[in-house]
């Protein structure tokens, strides 16, 4: 074939292809192309039910303003136009267009106003004529082709005509007809997709891709402005020079919403800054204020943003437009609220409490599973491989990293903020957590903060524990999604499953080697008994998470046998679809025993509750090798785990929006602060509007309505705000001072009683003063304080416990009972020994049998809880110490819940209306620590003598006596110095000398409550001695 013939054939093929393509494009629904060009006149589409909303996720998919095919308008919904009024401006100069028209536009639920002069209409009309001509030219670029194809069928229609009469010649009596002409002109333009979707039209009517997103709330003023760089209140972000040379001016599209402003880059459509409305929000205009001709300055707690307009009147319009809109729709954000909080008090908010992480983790997992758009997580520590539902009966389905990966694959955006620890001081390996999560999917973004060197923050931590789903459900409390946290009301000490220890040393070493090897080379938990290898088809539905069995050392030989026996067993019982061996075990009743304490069945067999690093005792040994999640690091056959007692909560609706706002403020601040996060792959986050907060797509079961306020500790280093906030501290003081009957506190620390030298928070003083007030008024008043028996630092208490542990003990004792500043010191000065009628300090302890030996361990109280009078509760991440309370130090988050629903109850022997939320939480806490049931009538009245003395104090004293008798526990009142400590631990224990008698004694124990030993090491100086590394750090680290 000749070259010419070949060329001819190729050309005809191309023509055919082109014809086919154009036919396909003709027949395509334009919505599939994301091209908003309905080819019918919009008058036909007036059915509001047919309106298609723009999803909130569109904020992550913005395009350049001139790119064709971006969805701006609600499809199937007309834009209605009304010219409301004409203002005539008089001027000394002769102005060709003295009239300003206020135009009201309505599109679906959105109503907004723009102000335009007649000359603007003329310029706009000329631009549309140019565009009409330009579209007819077949320029061979992709974007132009798309633009032409989007209007092909309708062909450019006849443009409506603009009145020709010059503005200056129009008399006032003709204004109404001129208004009608302009109204008709704009209405006709907006009916034609070709012109309506043109970027010039959008600019003229003041709309953008983010104008009509339902969850962003009502539409405010929008338009192009020039903005000046700088103005951040963050150390190190402003230019060192003060002169004009240092500023850059950039053209941006400014968008005003009800609780924030933002601007976008016109070329890419990227959101390049978000400014939240807060109590410092203020707008100024004028050269004097802004150092800029026609300048506009917008201030908030984080930034002073300077904009430039093209005339003084233009600046006035912007100021008026922003000011009126924010005052109308966002006034809640402009004022400081109760306790100095950034967040308003939200009534009728659904809330729920959690005692211990089992139920908390389950509800968090279910809420994540229901997420449609966003998941926000911030933790002091996050372990990607933890199981959220236990026992594990569905393979890896409910493992945290698997949930997040699954949701990211479904298109949900996941944003995680982790505390970046000082690695020498802490071993939580946030770098490993970040790397693991980021590798799962591009929709998962992880930031760590602070950068210790650049921010010069070495001592303070991000301590909040938040999970927020779609900005409408927010979990707030003390529980990190991390190892060691999962526990239930049993607070078990042991977790060996039914893996029997082999009698010979050789087979023992084989089994532990198998487990360790399997753990290191796989992403799954090795749930197999000794000698049985996991089968990937048995264990996994999800090939992504299947282990590479070929890499597992020492598990090769018995494979044939295991495949034969397990698979046959599964078929026999009709369970071959189970995800893992543990699901079989949990369904069979064999090997299930009943717990003596609460009657909850314990699952035995292959099931374990705590896998690998999750089985821990951090006073015995801190975590190591976190990058090997399923390898044990303490021997579960000799060392009991340390149970974890904790409290959390969930709130919905407006309060959840407030929690999300705090997360967004921190995320956006960190994005600006750290250069590595300034790229577009880490987007700015936008807060959803409070006006849509009542539309709950998902609701946590069993939540009750209450009045909720979000409170926090935040400062310049943690959230980029000018003034620090300590609303948690103020709320604690207020609730204590105003309490009438009792206060119940559970906290990880108890460091207070201000001396204004070392300790500054006043919570301990408020407690002492409230008790003295009750004494003076001769009224009953009770204070219950439950804290851990020892601080949570690695150290052998039998040798004194180590410097860090002793330093915290020093400050805890200084608050409770040692020195004149302590609570008991303040009370004894006025009431003598009668303090015992008002306040009780306790810890929690339990016992178990491990490999035939009796063992005991304290229960680590990690809660941050205050309940007052069965009607007010504070749950959060803030400890009772200066770090958490002062606001300038650690960042914290909490909620104060006040009941609106009440139930009949008793208080101090009298009938009383108790709050549903507060009372049910107190009863659950009492049930857990005292044993018994939620409905125990003895627990009903927390103030009467019968309960306080005969139940609470008597149980704590009896339990403590029995534990001392059986185990000779530490800390103990019998040990006042280190010499006595050596003597104390050398004496024999009943648990080893006579286990049968010891077991009989232990049966008398009720619950976990034990008296706190006030005299432990009271003769020793517990602060770090000179020369130790702990003595080199500032005292604020411990307080």
PDB file of C-alpha atoms in Angstrom, residues 169-179 181:
ATOM      1  CA  UNK A 169     -29.766  60.888  31.729  1.00  0.00           C
ATOM      2  CA  UNK A 170     -32.145  58.523  33.576  1.00  0.00           C
ATOM      3  CA  UNK A 171     -34.538  60.416  35.811  1.00  0.00           C
ATOM      4  CA  UNK A 172     -35.669  59.182  39.201  1.00  0.00           C
ATOM      5  CA  UNK A 173     -39.223  58.462  37.993  1.00  0.00           C
ATOM      6  CA  UNK A 174     -37.746  56.009  35.456  1.00  0.00           C
ATOM      7  CA  UNK A 175     -35.687  54.084  38.000  1.00  0.00           C
ATOM      8  CA  UNK A 176     -38.312  51.367  38.402  1.00  0.00           C
ATOM      9  CA  UNK A 177     -38.324  50.589  34.668  1.00  0.00           C
ATOM     10  CA  UNK A 178     -34.492  50.665  34.615  1.00  0.00           C
ATOM     11  CA  UNK A 179     -34.485  48.232  37.563  1.00  0.00           C
ATOM     12  CA  UNK A 181     -34.682  46.067  32.546  1.00  0.00           C
TER      13      UNK A 181
END
